[in-house]
Tab-separated table of C-alpha atoms and ligand atoms in Angstrom:
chain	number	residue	atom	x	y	z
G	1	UNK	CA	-20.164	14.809	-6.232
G	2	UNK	CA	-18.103	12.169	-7.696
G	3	UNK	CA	-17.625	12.295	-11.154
G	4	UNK	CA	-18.236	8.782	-12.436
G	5	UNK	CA	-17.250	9.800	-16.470
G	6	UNK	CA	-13.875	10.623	-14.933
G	7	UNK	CA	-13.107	7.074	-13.147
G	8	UNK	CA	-14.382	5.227	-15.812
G	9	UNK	CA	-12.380	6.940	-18.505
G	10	UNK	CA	-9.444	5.790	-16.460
G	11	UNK	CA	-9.804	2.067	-16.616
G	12	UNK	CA	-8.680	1.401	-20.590
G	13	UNK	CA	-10.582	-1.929	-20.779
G	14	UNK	CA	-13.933	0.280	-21.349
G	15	UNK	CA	-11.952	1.268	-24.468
G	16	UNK	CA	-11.279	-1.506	-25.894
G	17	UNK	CA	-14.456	-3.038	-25.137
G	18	UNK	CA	-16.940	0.363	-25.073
G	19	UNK	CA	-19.835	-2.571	-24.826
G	20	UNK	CA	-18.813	-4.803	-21.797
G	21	UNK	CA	-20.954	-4.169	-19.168
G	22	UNK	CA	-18.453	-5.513	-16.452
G	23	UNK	CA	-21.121	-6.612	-13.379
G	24	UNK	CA	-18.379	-9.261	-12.056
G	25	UNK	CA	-16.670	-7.000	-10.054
G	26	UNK	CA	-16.134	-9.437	-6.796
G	27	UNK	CA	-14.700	-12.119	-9.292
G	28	UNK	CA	-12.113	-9.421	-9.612
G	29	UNK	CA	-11.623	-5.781	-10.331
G	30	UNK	CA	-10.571	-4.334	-14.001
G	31	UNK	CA	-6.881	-1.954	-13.612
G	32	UNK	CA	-6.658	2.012	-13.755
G	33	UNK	CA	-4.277	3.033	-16.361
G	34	UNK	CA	-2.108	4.027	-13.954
G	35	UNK	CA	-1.586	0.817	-12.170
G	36	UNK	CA	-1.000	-0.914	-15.707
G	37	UNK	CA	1.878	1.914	-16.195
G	38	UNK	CA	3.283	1.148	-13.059
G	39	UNK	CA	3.552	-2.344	-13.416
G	40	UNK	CA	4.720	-1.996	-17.057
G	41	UNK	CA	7.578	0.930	-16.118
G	42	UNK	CA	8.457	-1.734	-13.466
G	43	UNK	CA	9.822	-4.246	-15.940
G	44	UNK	CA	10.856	-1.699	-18.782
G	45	UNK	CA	12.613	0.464	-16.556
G	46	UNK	CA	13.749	-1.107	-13.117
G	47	UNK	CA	12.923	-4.967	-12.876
G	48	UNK	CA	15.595	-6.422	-10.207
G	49	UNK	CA	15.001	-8.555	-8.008
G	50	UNK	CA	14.567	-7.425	-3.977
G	51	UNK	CA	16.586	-8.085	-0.086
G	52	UNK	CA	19.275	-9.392	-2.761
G	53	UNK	CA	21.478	-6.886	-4.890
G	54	UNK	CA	23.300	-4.146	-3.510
G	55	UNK	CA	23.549	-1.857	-6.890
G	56	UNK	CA	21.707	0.536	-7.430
G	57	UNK	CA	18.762	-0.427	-9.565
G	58	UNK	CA	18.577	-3.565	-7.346
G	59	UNK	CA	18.696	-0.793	-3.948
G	60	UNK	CA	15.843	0.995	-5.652
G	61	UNK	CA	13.478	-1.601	-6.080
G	62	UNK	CA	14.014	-2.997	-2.562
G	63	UNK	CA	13.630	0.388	-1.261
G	64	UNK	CA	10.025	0.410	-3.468
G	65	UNK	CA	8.990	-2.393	-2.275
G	66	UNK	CA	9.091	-1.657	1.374
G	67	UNK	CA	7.792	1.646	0.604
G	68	UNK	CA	5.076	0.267	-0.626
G	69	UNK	CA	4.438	-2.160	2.755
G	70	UNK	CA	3.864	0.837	4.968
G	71	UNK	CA	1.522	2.568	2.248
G	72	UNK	CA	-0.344	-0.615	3.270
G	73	UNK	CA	0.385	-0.338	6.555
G	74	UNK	CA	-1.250	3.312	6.482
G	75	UNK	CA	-4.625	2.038	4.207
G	76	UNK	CA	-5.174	-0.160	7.106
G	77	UNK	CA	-3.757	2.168	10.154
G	78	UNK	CA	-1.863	-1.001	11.116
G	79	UNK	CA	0.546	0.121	13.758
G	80	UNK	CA	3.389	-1.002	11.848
G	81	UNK	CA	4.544	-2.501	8.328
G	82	UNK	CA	5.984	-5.361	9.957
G	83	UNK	CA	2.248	-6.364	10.905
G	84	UNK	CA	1.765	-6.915	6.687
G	85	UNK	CA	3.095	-10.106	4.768
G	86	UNK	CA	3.087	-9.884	1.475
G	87	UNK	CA	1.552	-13.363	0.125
G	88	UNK	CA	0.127	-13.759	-3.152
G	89	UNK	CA	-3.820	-13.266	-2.170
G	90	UNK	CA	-6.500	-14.000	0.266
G	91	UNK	CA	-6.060	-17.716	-0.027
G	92	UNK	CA	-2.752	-17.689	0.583
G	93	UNK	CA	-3.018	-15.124	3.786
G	94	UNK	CA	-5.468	-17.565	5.204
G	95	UNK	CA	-3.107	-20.675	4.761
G	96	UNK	CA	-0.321	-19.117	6.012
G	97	UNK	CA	-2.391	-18.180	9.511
G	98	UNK	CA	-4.420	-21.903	9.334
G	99	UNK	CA	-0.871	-23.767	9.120
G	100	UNK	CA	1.661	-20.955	11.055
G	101	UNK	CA	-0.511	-19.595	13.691
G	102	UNK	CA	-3.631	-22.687	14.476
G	103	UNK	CA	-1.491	-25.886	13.241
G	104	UNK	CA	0.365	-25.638	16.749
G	105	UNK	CA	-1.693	-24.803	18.749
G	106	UNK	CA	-4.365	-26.852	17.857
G	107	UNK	CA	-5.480	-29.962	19.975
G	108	UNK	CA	-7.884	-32.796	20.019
G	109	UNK	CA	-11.499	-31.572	20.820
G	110	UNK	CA	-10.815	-28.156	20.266
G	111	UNK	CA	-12.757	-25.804	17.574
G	112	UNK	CA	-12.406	-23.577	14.734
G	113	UNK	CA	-15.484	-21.337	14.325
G	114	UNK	CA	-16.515	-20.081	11.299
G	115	UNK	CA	-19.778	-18.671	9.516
G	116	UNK	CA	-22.107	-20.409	7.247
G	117	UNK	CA	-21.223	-18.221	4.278
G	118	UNK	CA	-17.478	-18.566	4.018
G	119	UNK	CA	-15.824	-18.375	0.696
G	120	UNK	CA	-14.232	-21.638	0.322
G	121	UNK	CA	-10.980	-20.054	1.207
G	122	UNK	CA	-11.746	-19.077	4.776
G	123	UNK	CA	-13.608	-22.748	5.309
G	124	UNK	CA	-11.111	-25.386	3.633
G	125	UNK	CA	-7.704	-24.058	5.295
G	126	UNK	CA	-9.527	-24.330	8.626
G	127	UNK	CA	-11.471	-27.821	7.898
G	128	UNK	CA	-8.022	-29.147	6.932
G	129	UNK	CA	-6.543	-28.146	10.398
G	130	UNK	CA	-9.155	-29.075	12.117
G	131	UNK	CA	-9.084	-32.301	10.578
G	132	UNK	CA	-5.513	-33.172	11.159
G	133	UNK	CA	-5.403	-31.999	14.795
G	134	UNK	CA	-8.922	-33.719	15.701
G	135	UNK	CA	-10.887	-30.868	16.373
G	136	UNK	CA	-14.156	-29.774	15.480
G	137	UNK	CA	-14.762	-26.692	12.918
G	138	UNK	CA	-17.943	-25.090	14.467
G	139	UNK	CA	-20.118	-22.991	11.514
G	140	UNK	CA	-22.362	-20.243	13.203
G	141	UNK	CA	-25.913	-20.172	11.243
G	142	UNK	CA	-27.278	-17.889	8.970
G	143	UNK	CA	-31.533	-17.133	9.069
G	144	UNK	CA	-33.278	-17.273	4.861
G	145	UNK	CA	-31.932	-13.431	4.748
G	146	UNK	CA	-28.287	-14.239	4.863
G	147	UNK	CA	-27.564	-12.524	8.126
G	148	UNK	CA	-25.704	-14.695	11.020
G	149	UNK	CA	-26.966	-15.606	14.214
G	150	UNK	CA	-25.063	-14.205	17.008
G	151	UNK	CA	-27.352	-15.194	19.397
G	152	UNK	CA	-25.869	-18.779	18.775
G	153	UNK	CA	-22.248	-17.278	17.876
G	154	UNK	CA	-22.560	-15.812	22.033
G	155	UNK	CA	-23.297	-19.676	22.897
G	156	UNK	CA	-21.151	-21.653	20.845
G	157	UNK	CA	-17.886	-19.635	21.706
G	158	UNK	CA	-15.802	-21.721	24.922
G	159	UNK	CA	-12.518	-22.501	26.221
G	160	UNK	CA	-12.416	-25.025	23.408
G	161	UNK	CA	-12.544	-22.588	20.418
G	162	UNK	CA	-8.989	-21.444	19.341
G	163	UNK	CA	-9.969	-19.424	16.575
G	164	UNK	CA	-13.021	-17.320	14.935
G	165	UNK	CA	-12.532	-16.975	10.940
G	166	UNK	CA	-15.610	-14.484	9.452
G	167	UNK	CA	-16.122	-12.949	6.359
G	168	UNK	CA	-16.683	-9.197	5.685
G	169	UNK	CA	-18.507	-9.423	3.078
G	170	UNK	CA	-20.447	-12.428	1.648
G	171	UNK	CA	-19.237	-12.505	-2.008
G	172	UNK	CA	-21.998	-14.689	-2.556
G	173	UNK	CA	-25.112	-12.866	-0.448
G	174	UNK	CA	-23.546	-9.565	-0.408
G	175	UNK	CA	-24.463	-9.469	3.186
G	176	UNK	CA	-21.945	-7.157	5.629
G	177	UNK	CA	-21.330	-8.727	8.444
G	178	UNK	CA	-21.269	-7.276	12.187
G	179	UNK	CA	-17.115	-7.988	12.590
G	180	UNK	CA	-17.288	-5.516	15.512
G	181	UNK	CA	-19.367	-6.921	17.313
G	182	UNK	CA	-18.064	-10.668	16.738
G	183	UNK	CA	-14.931	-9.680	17.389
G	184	UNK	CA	-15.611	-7.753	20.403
G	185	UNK	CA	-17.580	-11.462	21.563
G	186	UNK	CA	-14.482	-13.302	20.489
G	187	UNK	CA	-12.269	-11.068	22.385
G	188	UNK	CA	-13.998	-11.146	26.159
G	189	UNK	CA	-13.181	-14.987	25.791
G	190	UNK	CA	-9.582	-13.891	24.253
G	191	UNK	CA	-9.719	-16.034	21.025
G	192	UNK	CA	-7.902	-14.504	18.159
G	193	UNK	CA	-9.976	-13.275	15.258
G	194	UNK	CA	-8.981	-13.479	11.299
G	195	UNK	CA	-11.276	-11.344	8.837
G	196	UNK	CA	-11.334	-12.047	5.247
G	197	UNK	CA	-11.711	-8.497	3.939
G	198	UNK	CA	-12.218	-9.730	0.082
G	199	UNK	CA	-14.947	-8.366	-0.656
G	200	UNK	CA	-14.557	-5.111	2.040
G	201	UNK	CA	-10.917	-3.648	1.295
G	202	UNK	CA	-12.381	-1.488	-2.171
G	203	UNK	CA	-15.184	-0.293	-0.709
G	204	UNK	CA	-14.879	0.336	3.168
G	205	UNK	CA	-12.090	1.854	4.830
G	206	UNK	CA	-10.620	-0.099	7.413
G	207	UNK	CA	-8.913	0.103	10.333
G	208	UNK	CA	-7.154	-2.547	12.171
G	209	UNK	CA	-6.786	-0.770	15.242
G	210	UNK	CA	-10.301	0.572	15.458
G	211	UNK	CA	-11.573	-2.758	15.005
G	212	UNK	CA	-8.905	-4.183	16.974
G	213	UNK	CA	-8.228	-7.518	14.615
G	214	UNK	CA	-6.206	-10.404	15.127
G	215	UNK	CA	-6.084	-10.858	11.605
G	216	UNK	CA	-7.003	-9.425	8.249
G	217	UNK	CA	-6.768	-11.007	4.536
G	218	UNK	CA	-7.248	-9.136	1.176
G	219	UNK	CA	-5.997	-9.451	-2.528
G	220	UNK	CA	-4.497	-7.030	-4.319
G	221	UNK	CA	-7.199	-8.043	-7.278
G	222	UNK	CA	-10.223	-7.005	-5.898
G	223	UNK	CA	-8.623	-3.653	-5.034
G	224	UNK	CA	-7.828	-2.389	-8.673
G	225	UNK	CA	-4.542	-4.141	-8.303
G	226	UNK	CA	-2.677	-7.015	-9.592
G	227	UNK	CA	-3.416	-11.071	-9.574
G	228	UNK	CA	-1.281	-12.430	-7.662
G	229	UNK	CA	-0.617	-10.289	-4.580
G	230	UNK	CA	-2.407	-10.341	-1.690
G	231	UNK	CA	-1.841	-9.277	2.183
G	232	UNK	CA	-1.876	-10.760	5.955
G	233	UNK	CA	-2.113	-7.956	8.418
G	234	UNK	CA	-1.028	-9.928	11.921
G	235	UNK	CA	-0.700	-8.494	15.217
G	236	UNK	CA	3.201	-8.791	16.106
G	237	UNK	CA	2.285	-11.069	19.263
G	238	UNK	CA	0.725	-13.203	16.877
G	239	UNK	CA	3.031	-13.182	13.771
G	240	UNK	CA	5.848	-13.280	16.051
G	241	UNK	CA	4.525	-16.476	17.919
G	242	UNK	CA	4.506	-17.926	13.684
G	243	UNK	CA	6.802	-20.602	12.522
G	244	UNK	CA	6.867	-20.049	9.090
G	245	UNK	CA	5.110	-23.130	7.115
G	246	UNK	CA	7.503	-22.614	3.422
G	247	UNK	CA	10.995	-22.352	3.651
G	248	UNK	CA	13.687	-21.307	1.392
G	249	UNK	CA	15.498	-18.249	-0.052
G	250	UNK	CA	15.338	-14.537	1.828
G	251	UNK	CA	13.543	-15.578	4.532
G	252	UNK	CA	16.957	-16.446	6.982
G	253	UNK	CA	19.007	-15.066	9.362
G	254	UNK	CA	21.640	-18.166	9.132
G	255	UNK	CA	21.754	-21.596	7.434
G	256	UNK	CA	24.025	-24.081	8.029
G	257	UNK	CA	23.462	-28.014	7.323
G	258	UNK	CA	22.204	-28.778	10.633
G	259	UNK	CA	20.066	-25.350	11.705
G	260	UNK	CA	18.332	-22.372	9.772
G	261	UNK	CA	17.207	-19.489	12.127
G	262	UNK	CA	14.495	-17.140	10.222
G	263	UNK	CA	15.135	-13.809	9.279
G	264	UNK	CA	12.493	-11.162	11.882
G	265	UNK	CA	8.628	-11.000	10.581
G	266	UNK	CA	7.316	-10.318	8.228
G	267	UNK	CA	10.555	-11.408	5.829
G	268	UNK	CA	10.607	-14.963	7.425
G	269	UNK	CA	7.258	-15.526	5.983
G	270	UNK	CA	8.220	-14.390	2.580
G	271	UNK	CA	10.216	-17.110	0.866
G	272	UNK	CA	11.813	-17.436	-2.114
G	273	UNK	CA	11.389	-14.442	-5.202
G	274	UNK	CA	7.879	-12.746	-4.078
G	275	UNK	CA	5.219	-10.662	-6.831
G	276	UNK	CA	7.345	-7.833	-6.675
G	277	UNK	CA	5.534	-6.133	-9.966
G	278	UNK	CA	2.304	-7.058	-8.158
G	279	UNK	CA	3.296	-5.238	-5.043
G	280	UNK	CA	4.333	-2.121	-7.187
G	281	UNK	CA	0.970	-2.434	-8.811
G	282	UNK	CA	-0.364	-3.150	-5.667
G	283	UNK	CA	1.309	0.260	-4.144
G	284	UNK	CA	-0.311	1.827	-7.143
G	285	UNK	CA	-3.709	0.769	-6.554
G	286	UNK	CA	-3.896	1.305	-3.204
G	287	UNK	CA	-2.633	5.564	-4.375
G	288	UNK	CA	-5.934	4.833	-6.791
G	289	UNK	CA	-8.170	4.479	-4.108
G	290	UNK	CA	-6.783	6.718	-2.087
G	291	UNK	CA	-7.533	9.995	-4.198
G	292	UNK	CA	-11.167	8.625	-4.037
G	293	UNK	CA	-13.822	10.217	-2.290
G	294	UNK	CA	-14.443	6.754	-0.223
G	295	UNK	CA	-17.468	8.179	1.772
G	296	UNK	CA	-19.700	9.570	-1.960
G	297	UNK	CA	-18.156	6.291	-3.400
G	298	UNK	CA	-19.792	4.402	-0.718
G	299	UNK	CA	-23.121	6.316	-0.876
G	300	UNK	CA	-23.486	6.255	-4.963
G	301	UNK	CA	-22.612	2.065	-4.717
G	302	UNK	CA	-25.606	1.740	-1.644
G	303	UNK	CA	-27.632	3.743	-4.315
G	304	UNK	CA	-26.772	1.855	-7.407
G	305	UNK	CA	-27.633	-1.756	-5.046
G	306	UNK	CA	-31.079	-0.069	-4.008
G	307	UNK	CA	-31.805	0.826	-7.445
G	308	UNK	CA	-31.057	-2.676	-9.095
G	309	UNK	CA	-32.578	-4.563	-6.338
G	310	UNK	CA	-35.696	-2.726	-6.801
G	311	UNK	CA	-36.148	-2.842	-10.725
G	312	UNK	CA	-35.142	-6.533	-10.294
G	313	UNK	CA	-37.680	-7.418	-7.679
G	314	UNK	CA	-40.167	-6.391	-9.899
G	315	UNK	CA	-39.296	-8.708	-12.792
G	316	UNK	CA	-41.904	-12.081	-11.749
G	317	UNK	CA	-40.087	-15.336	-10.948
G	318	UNK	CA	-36.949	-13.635	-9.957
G	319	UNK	CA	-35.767	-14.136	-6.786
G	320	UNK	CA	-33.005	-12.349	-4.701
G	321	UNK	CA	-30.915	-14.961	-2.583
G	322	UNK	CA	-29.354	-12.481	0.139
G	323	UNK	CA	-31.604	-10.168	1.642
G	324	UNK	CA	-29.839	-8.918	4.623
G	325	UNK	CA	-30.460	-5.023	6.151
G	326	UNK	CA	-27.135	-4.403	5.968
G	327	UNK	CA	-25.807	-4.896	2.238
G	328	UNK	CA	-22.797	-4.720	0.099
G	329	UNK	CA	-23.044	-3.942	-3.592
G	330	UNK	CA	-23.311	-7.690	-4.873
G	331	UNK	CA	-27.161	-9.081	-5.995
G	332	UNK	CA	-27.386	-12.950	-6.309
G	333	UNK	CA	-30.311	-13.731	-7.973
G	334	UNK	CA	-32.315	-16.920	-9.005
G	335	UNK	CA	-34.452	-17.041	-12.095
G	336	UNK	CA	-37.603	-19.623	-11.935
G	337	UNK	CA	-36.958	-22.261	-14.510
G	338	UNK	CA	-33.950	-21.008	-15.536
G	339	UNK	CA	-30.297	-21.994	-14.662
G	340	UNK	CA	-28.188	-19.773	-13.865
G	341	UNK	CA	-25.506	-21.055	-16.561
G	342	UNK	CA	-28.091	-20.292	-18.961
G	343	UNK	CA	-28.606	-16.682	-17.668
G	344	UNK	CA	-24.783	-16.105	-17.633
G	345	UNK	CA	-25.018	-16.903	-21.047
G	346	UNK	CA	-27.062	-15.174	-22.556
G	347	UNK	CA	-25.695	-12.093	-20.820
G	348	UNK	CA	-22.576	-12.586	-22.036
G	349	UNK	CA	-24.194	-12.496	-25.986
G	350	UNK	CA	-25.018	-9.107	-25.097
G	351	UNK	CA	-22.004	-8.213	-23.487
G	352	UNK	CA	-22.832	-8.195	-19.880
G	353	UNK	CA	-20.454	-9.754	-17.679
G	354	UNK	CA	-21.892	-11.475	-14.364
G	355	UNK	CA	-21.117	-15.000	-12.527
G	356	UNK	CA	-22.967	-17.792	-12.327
G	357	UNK	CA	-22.927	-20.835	-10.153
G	358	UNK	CA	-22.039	-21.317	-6.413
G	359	UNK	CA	-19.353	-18.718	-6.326
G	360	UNK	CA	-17.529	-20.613	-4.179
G	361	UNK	CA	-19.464	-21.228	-1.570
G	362	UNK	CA	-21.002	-24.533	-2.288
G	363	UNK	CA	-22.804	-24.860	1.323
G	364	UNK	CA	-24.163	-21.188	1.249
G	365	UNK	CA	-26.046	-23.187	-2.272
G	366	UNK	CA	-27.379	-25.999	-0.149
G	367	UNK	CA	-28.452	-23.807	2.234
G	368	UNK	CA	-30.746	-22.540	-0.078
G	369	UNK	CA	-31.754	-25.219	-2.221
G	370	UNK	CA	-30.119	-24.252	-5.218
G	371	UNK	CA	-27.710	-25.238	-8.011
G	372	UNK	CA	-26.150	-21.729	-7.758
G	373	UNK	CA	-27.062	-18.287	-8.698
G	374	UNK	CA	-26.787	-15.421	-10.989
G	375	UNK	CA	-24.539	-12.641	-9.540
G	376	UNK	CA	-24.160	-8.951	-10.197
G	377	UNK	CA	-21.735	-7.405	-8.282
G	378	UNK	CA	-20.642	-2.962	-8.917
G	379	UNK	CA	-18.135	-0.684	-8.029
G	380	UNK	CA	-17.103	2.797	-8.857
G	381	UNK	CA	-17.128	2.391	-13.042
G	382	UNK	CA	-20.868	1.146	-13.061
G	383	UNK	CA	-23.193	3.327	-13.672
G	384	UNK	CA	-26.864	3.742	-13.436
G	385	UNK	CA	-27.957	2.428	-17.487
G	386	UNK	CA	-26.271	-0.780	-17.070
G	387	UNK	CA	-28.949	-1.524	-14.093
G	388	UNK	CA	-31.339	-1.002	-16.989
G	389	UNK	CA	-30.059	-2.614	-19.646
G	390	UNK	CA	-29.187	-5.481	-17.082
G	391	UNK	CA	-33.052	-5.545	-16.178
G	392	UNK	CA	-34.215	-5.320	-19.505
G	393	UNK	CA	-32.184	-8.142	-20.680
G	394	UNK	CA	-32.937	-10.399	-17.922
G	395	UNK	CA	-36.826	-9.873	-19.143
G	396	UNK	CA	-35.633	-11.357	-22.224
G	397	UNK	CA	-34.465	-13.989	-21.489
G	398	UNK	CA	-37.762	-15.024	-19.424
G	399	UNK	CA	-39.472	-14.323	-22.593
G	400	UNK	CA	-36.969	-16.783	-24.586
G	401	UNK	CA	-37.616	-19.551	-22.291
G	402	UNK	CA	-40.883	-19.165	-21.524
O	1	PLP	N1	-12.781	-14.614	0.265
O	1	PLP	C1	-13.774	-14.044	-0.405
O	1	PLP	C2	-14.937	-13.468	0.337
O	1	PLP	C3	-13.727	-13.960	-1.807
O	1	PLP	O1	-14.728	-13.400	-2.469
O	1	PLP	C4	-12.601	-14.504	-2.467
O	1	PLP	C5	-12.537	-14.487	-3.944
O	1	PLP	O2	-13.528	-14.426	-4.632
O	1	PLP	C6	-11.590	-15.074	-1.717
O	1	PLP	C7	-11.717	-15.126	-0.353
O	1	PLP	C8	-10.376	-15.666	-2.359
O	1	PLP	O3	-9.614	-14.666	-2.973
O	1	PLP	P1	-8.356	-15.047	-3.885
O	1	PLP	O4	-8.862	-16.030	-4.897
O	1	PLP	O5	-7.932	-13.755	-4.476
O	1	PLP	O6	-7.335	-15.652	-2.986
């Protein structure tokens, strides 16, 4: 039994606001105390900077910071902590692979493949390589549930595609993609896969290995962490192949006026002053999770979904965009008659926090016809009477605008 009173009572914003019903959990995750403290003790007590000073203070926080790139290493059994860059989130991790990694390599007439339901982090970066190389960004089709068509994926994939980008988890469907199995397709043609683990890294485990990735994004936000950090696992063939795309401090081996050679991975794609608070915080978070009970964490969330998808189906007119067997905890919803803007805020007057609009994934919206949707997305400090009090609201809000 998890004991939900307990892991709420550690995030403070609940105190300070014992009426927010926070349901925007994949916009980004609230902080435990103790990864506030940590980031906090980091400036009161030790702030220097890192790779840089040699006294002692300065010694100490390099020697955190590292310490805290295999803790990542070990959340994600990655072989090694030179397989994780820091970068400063999920968008950032995806640049650095579409411009470092695909830039090169990429030729006239060749592809990109991603899904239809890409955040437009893991489309854009792609699109603009694509674009500038002349080749072709491939998207493989979703059916009216939200759940992709492999049957196509299987015929699309050729000689031609370079690269297969998928999301985890739809943070706009909530659907949980099959990444074993596309990545086990991707591989028998030996095309490098990247997974954007967004909306995955605070509620599955993961493992690299197991799943054999190319690549692997996350930010450090969505994890009970910081803004502002955020990680690329790599493969060392792969990152080592990389020619870093920003240049500058701490990322050398030797500079002279005519040639710079780059420091080893992961520091060459590091430069200049990185979040080092965020990847304290970020070390912190990741302890956070850790002491969790992942596998009753993951059972309670599939319970909490079932439970609010349920009472919301039976509220007439309402409609949930996302339907796939195999879902995360995230509900999109559409209201008839009623814009989701206008849902959002009214929710809000009554202090319940959920997105509204096309979450970022403007195509996934003309897909399905619509301006956007309502979203309410959990994790492990929801509990069971905000599902009501979100229901009961929603019914109100019919009955103002009817
Ligand atoms: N990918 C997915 C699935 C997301 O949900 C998000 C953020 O909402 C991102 C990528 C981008 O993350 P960030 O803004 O932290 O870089």
């Amino acid at each position: 039994m998890i004991d939900l009173k307990k892991i709420r009572a550690e995030f403070p914003i609940f105190s300070h606001h014992p009426k927010l019903v926070y349901l925007d959990n994949a916009a980004t995750t609230h902080k435990p105390q103790s990864v506030i403290t940590a980031i906090s003790d980091f400036y009161q007590k030790e702030n220097t900077n890192i790779h840089r000073g040699i006294y002692p203070l300065a010694a100490q926080t390099t020697q955190k910071y590292e310490q805290v790139r295999n803790k990542v290493a070990q959340f994600l059994n990655a072989p090694n902590s030179n397989n994780i860059v820091y970068t400063s989130g999920t968008t950032a991790s995806t640049n650095l692979v579409a411009h470092s990694f695909l830039n090169t390599r990429l030729k006239k007439g060749d592809e990109v493949i991603i899904s239809a339901m890409e955040h437009h982090a893991n489309l854009i970066p792609w699109q603009m390589i694509c674009k500038k190389n002349g080749a072709n960004l491939s998207i493989i089709p979703m059916n009216k549930e939200g759940e992709l068509d492999l049957v196509s994926f299987r015929k699309m994939i050729s000689e031609k595609t370079k690269m297969v980008a998928i999301v985890h988890v739809s943070n706009s469907l909530g659907t949980v993609n099959p990444i074993e199995e596309i990545i086990e397709i991707s591989h028998q043609k030996n095309i490098p896969v990247l997974v954007d683990a967004a909306q995955s890294v605070a509620h599955y485990p993961i493992d690299v290995q197991a799943l054999d990735v190319d690549f692997l994004t996350f930010s450090g936000h969505k994890l009970f962490g910081p803004t502002g950090i955020g990680i690329l696992y790599g493969k060392e063939q792969y990152l080592s192949a990389m020619h870093p795309y920003q240049f500058g401090g701490d990322m050398i081996k030797n500079v002279t006026f005519e040639e710079t050679t780059f420091a080893d991975v992961p520091q060459r794609f590091e430069a200049g002053t990185t979040n080092v608070a965020g990847v304290i915080g970020l070390g912190t978070a990741i302890d956070f999770v850790n002491q969790l009970d992942r596998r009753a964490i993951i059972n309670y969330l599939n319970d909490l979904t079932l439970d609010a998808t349920g009472k919301l189906l039976k509220i007439n007119g309402l409609e949930i965009v996302g339907t796939a067997k195999n879902k995360s905890s995230i509900i999109s919803f559409a209201l008839r008659n009623i814009h989701p803007h206008d849902v959002a805020t009214f929710l809000g007057t009554d202090h319940i926090a959920v997105r509204a609009g096309n979450h970022c994934t403007q195509p996934v919206m003309d897909y399905f016809n619509l301006p956007g949707t309502t979203r309410a997305s959990f994790t492990i400090y929801n509990q069971p009477e905000e599902v009501d009090f979100l229901v009961e609201k929603i019914k109100e809000i019919q009955q103002f605008f009817s």
